Short mmCIF file of C-alpha atoms in Angstrom, two decimals:
data_model
loop_
_atom_site.label_atom_id
_atom_site.label_comp_id
_atom_site.label_asym_id
_atom_site.label_seq_id
_atom_site.Cartn_x
_atom_site.Cartn_y
_atom_site.Cartn_z
CA UNK A 1 105.60 140.48 157.40
CA UNK A 2 103.70 143.17 159.40
CA UNK A 3 103.29 143.57 162.88
CA UNK A 4 100.24 141.49 163.46
CA UNK A 5 101.66 138.58 161.52
CA UNK A 6 104.72 139.24 163.48
CA UNK A 7 103.17 139.01 166.78
CA UNK A 8 100.81 135.66 165.69
CA UNK A 9 104.26 134.13 164.37
CA UNK A 10 105.62 134.73 167.77
CA UNK A 11 102.50 133.08 169.60
CA UNK A 12 102.75 129.76 167.03
CA UNK A 13 106.33 129.47 166.18
CA UNK A 14 108.87 128.66 163.23
CA UNK A 15 106.57 127.33 160.04
CA UNK A 16 103.29 128.48 161.92
CA UNK A 17 102.45 131.53 159.45
CA UNK A 18 102.28 131.08 156.03
CA UNK A 19 101.96 133.82 153.28
CA UNK A 20 102.21 134.67 150.04
CA UNK A 21 102.51 131.37 147.51
CA UNK A 22 102.28 129.27 150.31
CA UNK A 23 99.01 130.34 150.79
CA UNK A 24 97.43 130.44 147.37
CA UNK A 25 98.77 127.08 146.22
CA UNK A 26 96.48 125.50 148.45
CA UNK A 27 93.02 124.72 147.13
CA UNK A 28 90.28 126.47 149.27
CA UNK A 29 88.05 123.29 148.91
CA UNK A 30 88.43 119.55 148.14
CA UNK A 31 86.01 120.33 145.12
CA UNK A 32 87.35 123.85 144.34
CA UNK A 33 89.86 124.84 141.93
CA UNK A 34 90.60 127.86 143.33
CA UNK A 35 93.56 128.45 145.68
CA UNK A 36 92.97 130.33 149.19
CA UNK A 37 92.72 134.11 149.38
CA UNK A 38 93.79 135.24 152.79
CA UNK A 39 96.26 137.36 154.38
CA UNK A 40 98.04 134.73 156.14
CA UNK A 41 97.64 130.99 157.27
CA UNK A 42 98.39 130.29 161.32
CA UNK A 43 98.58 126.95 162.28
CA UNK A 44 98.71 126.93 165.91
CA UNK A 45 99.13 123.73 167.91
CA UNK A 46 97.35 123.85 171.13
CA UNK A 47 94.45 125.52 172.73
CA UNK A 48 96.53 127.94 174.60
CA UNK A 49 98.04 129.13 171.15
CA UNK A 50 94.52 129.37 169.77
CA UNK A 51 93.67 131.31 172.42
CA UNK A 52 96.76 133.88 172.26
CA UNK A 53 96.28 134.34 168.32
CA UNK A 54 92.33 134.86 168.53
CA UNK A 55 93.26 137.47 171.37
CA UNK A 56 95.45 139.31 169.18
CA UNK A 57 93.19 139.22 166.31
CA UNK A 58 90.36 140.32 168.15
CA UNK A 59 92.63 143.50 169.57
CA UNK A 60 93.16 144.48 166.10
CA UNK A 61 89.74 143.55 164.77
CA UNK A 62 91.36 141.00 162.29
CA UNK A 63 88.56 138.60 160.99
CA UNK A 64 89.28 134.84 161.22
CA UNK A 65 88.16 131.72 159.86
CA UNK A 66 88.89 128.18 160.97
CA UNK A 67 89.91 125.42 158.44
CA UNK A 68 89.76 121.48 158.90
CA UNK A 69 89.74 119.40 156.04
CA UNK A 70 87.79 121.48 153.65
CA UNK A 71 85.31 119.10 152.72
CA UNK A 72 82.45 121.49 153.32
CA UNK A 73 79.97 122.27 150.46
CA UNK A 74 78.48 125.20 151.42
CA UNK A 75 81.17 127.91 151.46
CA UNK A 76 81.67 127.79 155.20
CA UNK A 77 85.29 127.92 155.12
CA UNK A 78 85.51 130.59 152.24
CA UNK A 79 87.98 133.74 153.19
CA UNK A 80 88.49 137.01 151.75
CA UNK A 81 91.86 138.61 150.85
CA UNK A 82 91.92 140.71 154.02
CA UNK A 83 90.91 137.63 156.70
CA UNK A 84 93.12 135.22 158.31
CA UNK A 85 93.04 131.27 158.17
CA UNK A 86 93.32 129.93 161.52
CA UNK A 87 94.31 125.93 160.33
CA UNK A 88 93.60 123.42 163.11
CA UNK A 89 95.89 121.04 160.93
CA UNK A 90 99.06 120.64 163.21
CA UNK A 91 96.05 119.95 165.99
CA UNK A 92 95.60 116.26 165.19
CA UNK A 93 96.60 114.23 168.27
CA UNK A 94 94.39 111.62 170.05
CA UNK A 95 94.84 112.36 173.54
CA UNK A 96 93.63 109.10 175.12
CA UNK A 97 90.96 106.15 174.16
CA UNK A 98 88.95 104.97 177.21
CA UNK A 99 87.65 101.67 176.75
CA UNK A 100 85.69 101.30 179.96
CA UNK A 101 84.15 105.03 179.73
CA UNK A 102 84.12 104.23 176.08
CA UNK A 103 85.14 107.84 175.28
CA UNK A 104 88.06 109.23 173.21
CA UNK A 105 89.71 112.61 173.73
CA UNK A 106 90.55 114.49 170.40
CA UNK A 107 92.26 117.38 169.32
CA UNK A 108 89.81 119.07 166.66
CA UNK A 109 92.33 118.60 163.71
CA UNK A 110 92.38 114.84 164.10
CA UNK A 111 90.87 113.24 160.62
CA UNK A 112 87.57 111.36 161.16
CA UNK A 113 89.02 108.19 159.85
CA UNK A 114 91.62 108.21 162.13
CA UNK A 115 89.17 108.23 164.69
CA UNK A 116 87.16 105.34 163.27
CA UNK A 117 90.62 103.38 163.00
CA UNK A 118 91.47 104.04 166.89
CA UNK A 119 88.30 103.08 167.93
CA UNK A 120 88.26 100.23 166.30
CA UNK A 121 91.81 99.08 167.76
CA UNK A 122 89.93 99.09 171.12
CA UNK A 123 87.07 96.90 169.84
CA UNK A 124 84.91 99.81 169.77
CA UNK A 125 83.45 102.10 166.91
CA UNK A 126 82.90 106.12 166.49
CA UNK A 127 79.44 105.95 164.82
CA UNK A 128 79.80 109.16 162.58
CA UNK A 129 80.84 108.01 158.86
CA UNK A 130 80.43 109.96 155.72
CA UNK A 131 82.25 109.79 152.39
CA UNK A 132 84.75 112.39 153.27
CA UNK A 133 85.73 110.49 156.20
CA UNK A 134 89.68 110.42 154.93
CA UNK A 135 90.02 114.44 154.59
CA UNK A 136 87.17 115.72 156.89
CA UNK A 137 88.33 116.87 160.62
CA UNK A 138 86.60 116.39 163.84
CA UNK A 139 86.72 120.04 164.20
CA UNK A 140 84.80 120.63 161.01
CA UNK A 141 82.26 117.79 161.79
CA UNK A 142 81.67 119.39 164.93
CA UNK A 143 80.89 123.05 163.40
CA UNK A 144 78.59 121.58 161.18
CA UNK A 145 76.96 118.91 162.91
CA UNK A 146 77.92 116.69 160.57
CA UNK A 147 75.18 113.74 159.68
CA UNK A 148 75.92 110.93 157.46
CA UNK A 149 75.31 107.24 156.83
CA UNK A 150 74.03 106.23 160.63
CA UNK A 151 72.01 108.77 161.63
CA UNK A 152 68.78 107.00 161.45
CA UNK A 153 70.57 104.89 164.31
CA UNK A 154 73.07 106.91 166.28
CA UNK A 155 71.81 110.46 165.79
CA UNK A 156 74.11 113.46 164.21
CA UNK A 157 77.34 114.57 165.37
CA UNK A 158 76.04 116.10 168.55
CA UNK A 159 74.57 112.93 169.84
CA UNK A 160 78.30 111.79 169.33
CA UNK A 161 79.91 114.60 171.21
CA UNK A 162 80.06 114.67 175.09
CA UNK A 163 82.15 117.20 175.65
CA UNK A 164 84.38 120.26 173.82
CA UNK A 165 86.82 123.00 174.42
CA UNK A 166 86.41 125.76 172.60
CA UNK A 167 88.03 129.67 172.30
CA UNK A 168 85.85 132.71 171.99
CA UNK A 169 86.42 135.33 169.66
CA UNK A 170 88.68 137.40 172.68
CA UNK A 171 90.65 134.64 173.63
CA UNK A 172 88.55 133.34 176.62
CA UNK A 173 88.74 129.49 176.69
CA UNK A 174 85.70 127.85 177.63
CA UNK A 175 86.66 123.90 178.75
CA UNK A 176 83.58 121.91 179.10
CA UNK A 177 85.59 118.26 178.47
CA UNK A 178 82.55 116.53 179.83
CA UNK A 179 83.01 112.50 179.83
CA UNK A 180 79.84 111.80 181.21
CA UNK A 181 76.52 110.95 179.02
CA UNK A 182 74.22 112.66 181.74
CA UNK A 183 75.16 116.20 182.93
CA UNK A 184 72.14 118.42 183.95
CA UNK A 185 73.98 120.74 186.26
CA UNK A 186 73.21 124.35 183.87
CA UNK A 187 73.55 125.15 180.52
CA UNK A 188 74.84 122.20 177.99
CA UNK A 189 77.36 125.00 176.88
CA UNK A 190 78.65 122.44 174.05
CA UNK A 191 75.84 123.21 171.77
CA UNK A 192 77.16 126.81 171.25
CA UNK A 193 79.77 124.98 169.34
CA UNK A 194 78.19 122.02 167.48
CA UNK A 195 76.62 123.03 164.42
CA UNK A 196 77.12 126.75 164.13
CA UNK A 197 79.99 126.90 161.79
CA UNK A 198 82.50 128.56 163.75
CA UNK A 199 80.92 131.23 164.25
CA UNK A 200 80.59 131.48 167.97
CA UNK A 201 84.11 130.03 168.81
CA UNK A 202 86.50 127.72 167.57
CA UNK A 203 86.54 123.95 168.94
CA UNK A 204 90.21 122.97 169.49
CA UNK A 205 89.34 119.47 171.70
CA UNK A 206 86.68 117.17 172.25
CA UNK A 207 85.32 113.87 174.17
CA UNK A 208 83.63 111.49 171.49
CA UNK A 209 81.38 109.27 172.79
CA UNK A 210 82.04 105.58 171.25
CA UNK A 211 80.05 102.22 171.09
CA UNK A 212 81.15 98.66 171.04
CA UNK A 213 82.02 97.53 167.83
CA UNK A 214 79.00 95.36 166.04
CA UNK A 215 79.81 91.90 165.43
CA UNK A 216 77.88 91.61 162.49
CA UNK A 217 76.96 93.54 159.58
CA UNK A 218 74.18 92.29 157.28
CA UNK A 219 74.11 94.83 153.89
CA UNK A 220 71.74 94.36 151.02
CA UNK A 221 70.84 96.23 148.01
CA UNK A 222 67.18 96.06 147.02
CA UNK A 223 65.07 97.21 143.73
CA UNK A 224 61.90 98.80 144.85
CA UNK A 225 59.24 99.68 141.97
CA UNK A 226 57.57 102.91 143.61
CA UNK A 227 57.95 105.43 146.37
CA UNK A 228 55.35 104.32 148.29
CA UNK A 229 56.87 100.31 148.71
CA UNK A 230 60.22 102.68 149.69
CA UNK A 231 58.40 104.14 152.71
CA UNK A 232 56.64 100.88 153.45
CA UNK A 233 60.09 99.06 153.59
CA UNK A 234 61.41 101.22 155.81
CA UNK A 235 58.80 100.83 158.43
CA UNK A 236 59.05 97.03 157.68
CA UNK A 237 63.07 96.56 158.18
CA UNK A 238 63.15 99.14 161.14
CA UNK A 239 60.38 97.34 163.04
CA UNK A 240 61.80 93.28 162.03
CA UNK A 241 65.31 94.36 162.47
CA UNK A 242 65.12 95.08 166.74
CA UNK A 243 66.68 98.15 166.53
CA UNK A 244 69.45 96.98 164.54
CA UNK A 245 68.78 99.22 161.41
CA UNK A 246 71.59 101.17 160.56
CA UNK A 247 71.56 102.70 157.34
CA UNK A 248 68.44 103.17 154.61
CA UNK A 249 70.27 104.86 151.76
CA UNK A 250 67.96 105.09 148.73
CA UNK A 251 68.93 105.74 145.22
CA UNK A 252 66.74 107.20 142.45
CA UNK A 253 67.45 105.62 138.93
CA UNK A 254 68.99 108.49 137.77
CA UNK A 255 71.95 108.22 140.44
CA UNK A 256 71.94 104.81 140.41
CA UNK A 257 72.61 104.24 136.66
CA UNK A 258 75.39 107.43 136.80
CA UNK A 259 77.56 105.20 139.44
CA UNK A 260 77.50 101.91 137.88
CA UNK A 261 78.11 102.93 134.02
CA UNK A 262 81.58 103.53 133.07
CA UNK A 263 83.66 105.93 133.79
CA UNK A 264 82.43 104.79 137.24
CA UNK A 265 84.03 101.69 138.12
CA UNK A 266 81.21 99.60 139.59
CA UNK A 267 79.05 97.26 137.75
CA UNK A 268 75.38 97.30 138.22
CA UNK A 269 74.56 94.48 140.83
CA UNK A 270 71.18 94.92 140.04
CA UNK A 271 69.51 95.62 136.72
CA UNK A 272 69.48 99.18 135.66
CA UNK A 273 65.79 99.96 135.07
CA UNK A 274 64.13 100.05 138.77
CA UNK A 275 62.84 103.47 139.96
CA UNK A 276 64.47 103.12 143.30
CA UNK A 277 67.23 101.35 144.84
CA UNK A 278 67.66 101.14 148.69
CA UNK A 279 70.81 100.01 150.77
CA UNK A 280 69.97 98.52 153.90
CA UNK A 281 72.66 97.80 156.58
CA UNK A 282 71.93 96.49 160.19
CA UNK A 283 74.89 96.23 162.55
CA UNK A 284 74.27 93.74 165.56
CA UNK A 285 75.86 91.55 168.17
CA UNK A 286 75.15 87.77 167.53
CA UNK A 287 76.13 87.17 163.27
CA UNK A 288 74.07 83.87 163.33
CA UNK A 289 71.03 85.71 164.74
CA UNK A 290 71.48 88.57 163.11
CA UNK A 291 71.67 87.02 159.57
CA UNK A 292 68.59 84.52 160.43
CA UNK A 293 66.64 88.00 161.25
CA UNK A 294 67.42 89.90 157.84
CA UNK A 295 67.11 86.94 156.02
CA UNK A 296 63.17 86.44 157.55
CA UNK A 297 62.57 90.28 157.28
CA UNK A 298 63.88 90.27 154.03
CA UNK A 299 61.57 87.24 152.93
CA UNK A 300 58.60 88.62 154.39
CA UNK A 301 59.08 92.21 152.51
CA UNK A 302 59.50 90.39 149.18
CA UNK A 303 56.66 87.92 149.71
CA UNK A 304 54.51 91.22 150.50
CA UNK A 305 55.59 92.78 147.23
CA UNK A 306 57.87 95.62 148.43
CA UNK A 307 60.89 93.87 146.66
CA UNK A 308 61.40 93.51 143.16
CA UNK A 309 65.13 92.30 142.99
CA UNK A 310 67.96 92.27 145.54
CA UNK A 311 71.73 91.24 146.14
CA UNK A 312 73.16 90.28 149.85
CA UNK A 313 76.16 90.75 150.65
CA UNK A 314 77.76 87.63 151.62
CA UNK A 315 81.26 88.84 152.77
CA UNK A 316 82.99 92.25 153.66
CA UNK A 317 84.34 92.54 150.16
CA UNK A 318 80.81 92.21 148.69
CA UNK A 319 79.71 94.40 151.32
CA UNK A 320 82.31 97.55 150.88
CA UNK A 321 81.24 97.43 147.04
CA UNK A 322 77.65 98.03 147.60
CA UNK A 323 79.13 100.90 149.68
CA UNK A 324 81.36 102.08 147.02
CA UNK A 325 78.20 102.30 144.68
CA UNK A 326 76.53 104.85 147.69
CA UNK A 327 79.80 106.72 148.29
CA UNK A 328 80.82 107.06 144.30
CA UNK A 329 79.25 110.75 144.68
CA UNK A 330 82.18 112.14 142.88
CA UNK A 331 80.50 110.92 139.74
CA UNK A 332 78.59 113.72 138.87
CA UNK A 333 81.21 116.14 138.33
CA UNK A 334 81.19 114.69 135.03
CA UNK A 335 78.58 117.38 134.37
CA UNK A 336 79.21 121.04 134.19
CA UNK A 337 78.10 123.07 135.99
CA UNK A 338 77.07 120.84 138.68
CA UNK A 339 75.15 122.01 141.86
CA UNK A 340 74.97 119.90 145.21
CA UNK A 341 72.30 120.13 147.53
CA UNK A 342 71.44 118.95 150.78
CA UNK A 343 68.23 119.31 152.18
CA UNK A 344 65.96 117.90 154.86
CA UNK A 345 61.94 116.99 154.99
CA UNK A 346 59.38 114.80 156.13
CA UNK A 347 59.40 111.32 154.17
CA UNK A 348 55.83 111.66 153.12
CA UNK A 349 56.57 114.81 151.31
CA UNK A 350 59.36 113.51 149.40
CA UNK A 351 58.09 112.14 146.28
CA UNK A 352 55.76 114.87 145.61
CA UNK A 353 58.56 117.30 146.55
CA UNK A 354 61.23 115.79 143.81
CA UNK A 355 58.68 115.87 141.46
CA UNK A 356 58.19 119.53 142.26
CA UNK A 357 61.99 120.21 141.98
CA UNK A 358 61.85 118.62 138.80
CA UNK A 359 58.89 120.42 137.31
CA UNK A 360 60.58 124.02 138.50
CA UNK A 361 64.00 123.10 137.05
CA UNK A 362 62.17 121.99 134.04
CA UNK A 363 60.15 125.40 133.49
CA UNK A 364 62.97 127.22 134.35
CA UNK A 365 65.74 125.40 132.31
CA UNK A 366 64.05 122.68 129.84
CA UNK A 367 67.24 120.56 129.44
CA UNK A 368 68.53 119.58 133.10
CA UNK A 369 69.90 116.34 134.70
CA UNK A 370 68.95 115.52 138.38
CA UNK A 371 70.84 113.14 140.23
CA UNK A 372 69.09 112.33 143.34
CA UNK A 373 70.08 110.26 146.45
CA UNK A 374 70.00 110.37 150.21
CA UNK A 375 69.32 109.23 153.76
CA UNK A 376 65.97 108.78 153.43
CA UNK A 377 65.69 106.99 156.99
CA UNK A 378 66.31 110.21 158.52
CA UNK A 379 64.36 112.58 155.97
CA UNK A 380 67.65 113.74 154.19
CA UNK A 381 67.77 114.19 150.19
CA UNK A 382 70.76 115.00 148.44
CA UNK A 383 70.79 116.44 144.78
CA UNK A 384 73.35 116.71 142.15
CA UNK A 385 71.60 118.72 139.22
CA UNK A 386 73.42 119.91 135.92
CA UNK A 387 71.19 122.80 134.37
CA UNK A 388 72.08 126.16 132.65
CA UNK A 389 75.61 127.46 131.58
CA UNK A 390 77.93 128.39 134.06
CA UNK A 391 77.79 129.80 137.75
CA UNK A 392 75.03 131.80 136.38
CA UNK A 393 72.36 129.27 136.46
CA UNK A 394 72.79 128.61 140.21
CA UNK A 395 70.23 131.03 141.70
CA UNK A 396 67.57 129.60 139.36
CA UNK A 397 68.50 125.98 140.35
CA UNK A 398 68.55 127.20 144.17
CA UNK A 399 64.97 128.63 143.61
CA UNK A 400 63.55 125.28 142.09
CA UNK A 401 64.97 123.18 144.73
CA UNK A 402 64.69 125.48 147.91
CA UNK A 403 61.44 127.07 147.10
CA UNK A 404 58.95 124.21 147.24
CA UNK A 405 60.58 123.35 150.87
CA UNK A 406 58.93 126.56 152.51
CA UNK A 407 55.20 125.58 152.17
CA UNK A 408 56.18 121.98 153.62
CA UNK A 409 58.41 123.18 156.60
CA UNK A 410 61.34 121.50 154.81
CA UNK A 411 64.94 122.65 155.41
CA UNK A 412 67.58 124.27 152.99
CA UNK A 413 70.35 122.44 155.19
CA UNK A 414 70.11 119.01 156.73
CA UNK A 415 73.66 118.41 157.24
CA UNK A 416 76.31 120.54 155.04
CA UNK A 417 75.30 124.14 157.28
CA UNK A 418 74.69 127.17 155.66
CA UNK A 419 77.70 129.11 155.23
CA UNK A 420 77.91 131.64 151.95
CA UNK A 421 75.75 129.52 149.94
CA UNK A 422 72.35 129.13 151.68
CA UNK A 423 72.45 132.57 153.88
CA UNK A 424 70.10 133.99 151.43
CA UNK A 425 67.67 130.83 151.87
CA UNK A 426 68.18 130.84 155.89
CA UNK A 427 64.58 132.66 156.08
CA UNK A 428 62.92 129.80 154.33
CA UNK A 429 63.85 127.20 157.43
CA UNK A 430 63.95 129.47 160.51
CA UNK A 431 61.43 132.10 161.65
CA UNK A 432 62.20 135.77 162.49
CA UNK A 433 62.34 135.00 166.17
CA UNK A 434 64.85 132.35 165.60
CA UNK A 435 66.95 134.39 163.45
CA UNK A 436 66.94 137.32 165.97
CA UNK A 437 67.94 134.83 168.64
CA UNK A 438 70.84 133.69 166.44
CA UNK A 439 72.34 137.14 165.95
CA UNK A 440 71.67 137.87 169.76
CA UNK A 441 74.16 135.07 170.78
CA UNK A 442 76.43 136.23 167.75
CA UNK A 443 76.81 139.76 169.20
CA UNK A 444 77.36 138.29 172.92
CA UNK A 445 79.93 135.86 171.85
CA UNK A 446 81.92 137.72 169.01
CA UNK A 447 80.68 141.19 169.58
CA UNK A 448 83.58 142.51 167.01
CA UNK A 449 82.18 139.70 164.15
CA UNK A 450 85.74 138.47 163.71
CA UNK A 451 84.92 134.72 163.72
CA UNK A 452 83.78 133.65 160.15
CA UNK A 453 82.52 136.82 159.16
CA UNK A 454 79.47 136.84 156.45
CA UNK A 455 78.55 133.26 156.82
CA UNK A 456 74.98 132.04 157.88
CA UNK A 457 73.68 135.81 158.12
CA UNK A 458 75.35 139.14 157.36
CA UNK A 459 77.72 140.47 159.98
CA UNK A 460 76.01 143.91 159.57
CA UNK A 461 72.57 142.16 160.82
CA UNK A 462 74.51 140.80 163.63
#
């Protein structure tokens, strides 16, 4: 072990620094078969240890990449052989749940599902929910400003974080552990570390905003004949449910067929020949009134021709079965190669945009498969596209997906971040002045460029 790793080992203690096969035997991501390539994995337990590790690495000009649950999809935590991984896996303590203030204080290595369960034990809810809840960590959620299934009601991760503690590249600890919803005393510094992918600082602790646990959850899956009816249904449900609409997930026919046909384990609760399916959920505080309300709104929607068919969950088991259909995204990996996309745009542009993507894929590849689904209530579409042969096809698929976004003001990243995967396309969604300001912030907070180098934009340009 060289001098730098020896110094880091003294900081984090026995077992805190992994090298050799202890590094390469770890998968570099949930969806990646390759092992981690890195000089070492350093595993601190406290903010102070993170501070000392970064100060030591910064003095040596040693690049550092933070690792959480490795559930990301944009190569935001991929490392080179000469870089050091700073894994937050041992910083997994829930420090406090405050039912009166409705806050939770956590270390950033805590898994999302553990946060959800801890809130639930106190009759509260942490609203963030994504398919990787059992693996992803709060630090990763914060670094990518994760979205998920309930954005339409509760917002993105940044709307659920009251305060953070972060460590800058030089080891400076910025403790902004605010517990208040309102605090306009100067700059809101936590925003520097939310959605910036560990490139400006590494979040070590956070104060989360909790909500009262809903007393009712009304869930239904409906079939819709065309996209105009989908958008009309969104407006009708949102207006009619009195602020309780919490999810409006749309599955195009291609995706619905995939996740309700073997080897997928879920059987189709509705016939597989409709163009669109919408998973709708409302969360409220009065079970009887909430059930009556959603039944009335659904009846009105059906009578006005917006809904072709529907199934309504009458138990928690049925509710989970409907969500299992939506969450079974892993089925797309039956197809090789498989390329995953996460974009956002105005709802009114979606139908024409998806048609334009299909047109581009057909022109480039001829034969392709496109599974489409997303959080339509907040303008977010996901694609699972199989086209061409091997990874060489990726650039052509990206062009078909991203190019049509530029003219309609869409974003190449709705909730997954930029990482390495979307770096080349950042300028399609951000103008020159915005990117220049990002680089100014990077130079100010990480002048040596040691934090997550090469992600979002090139270090040389920063």
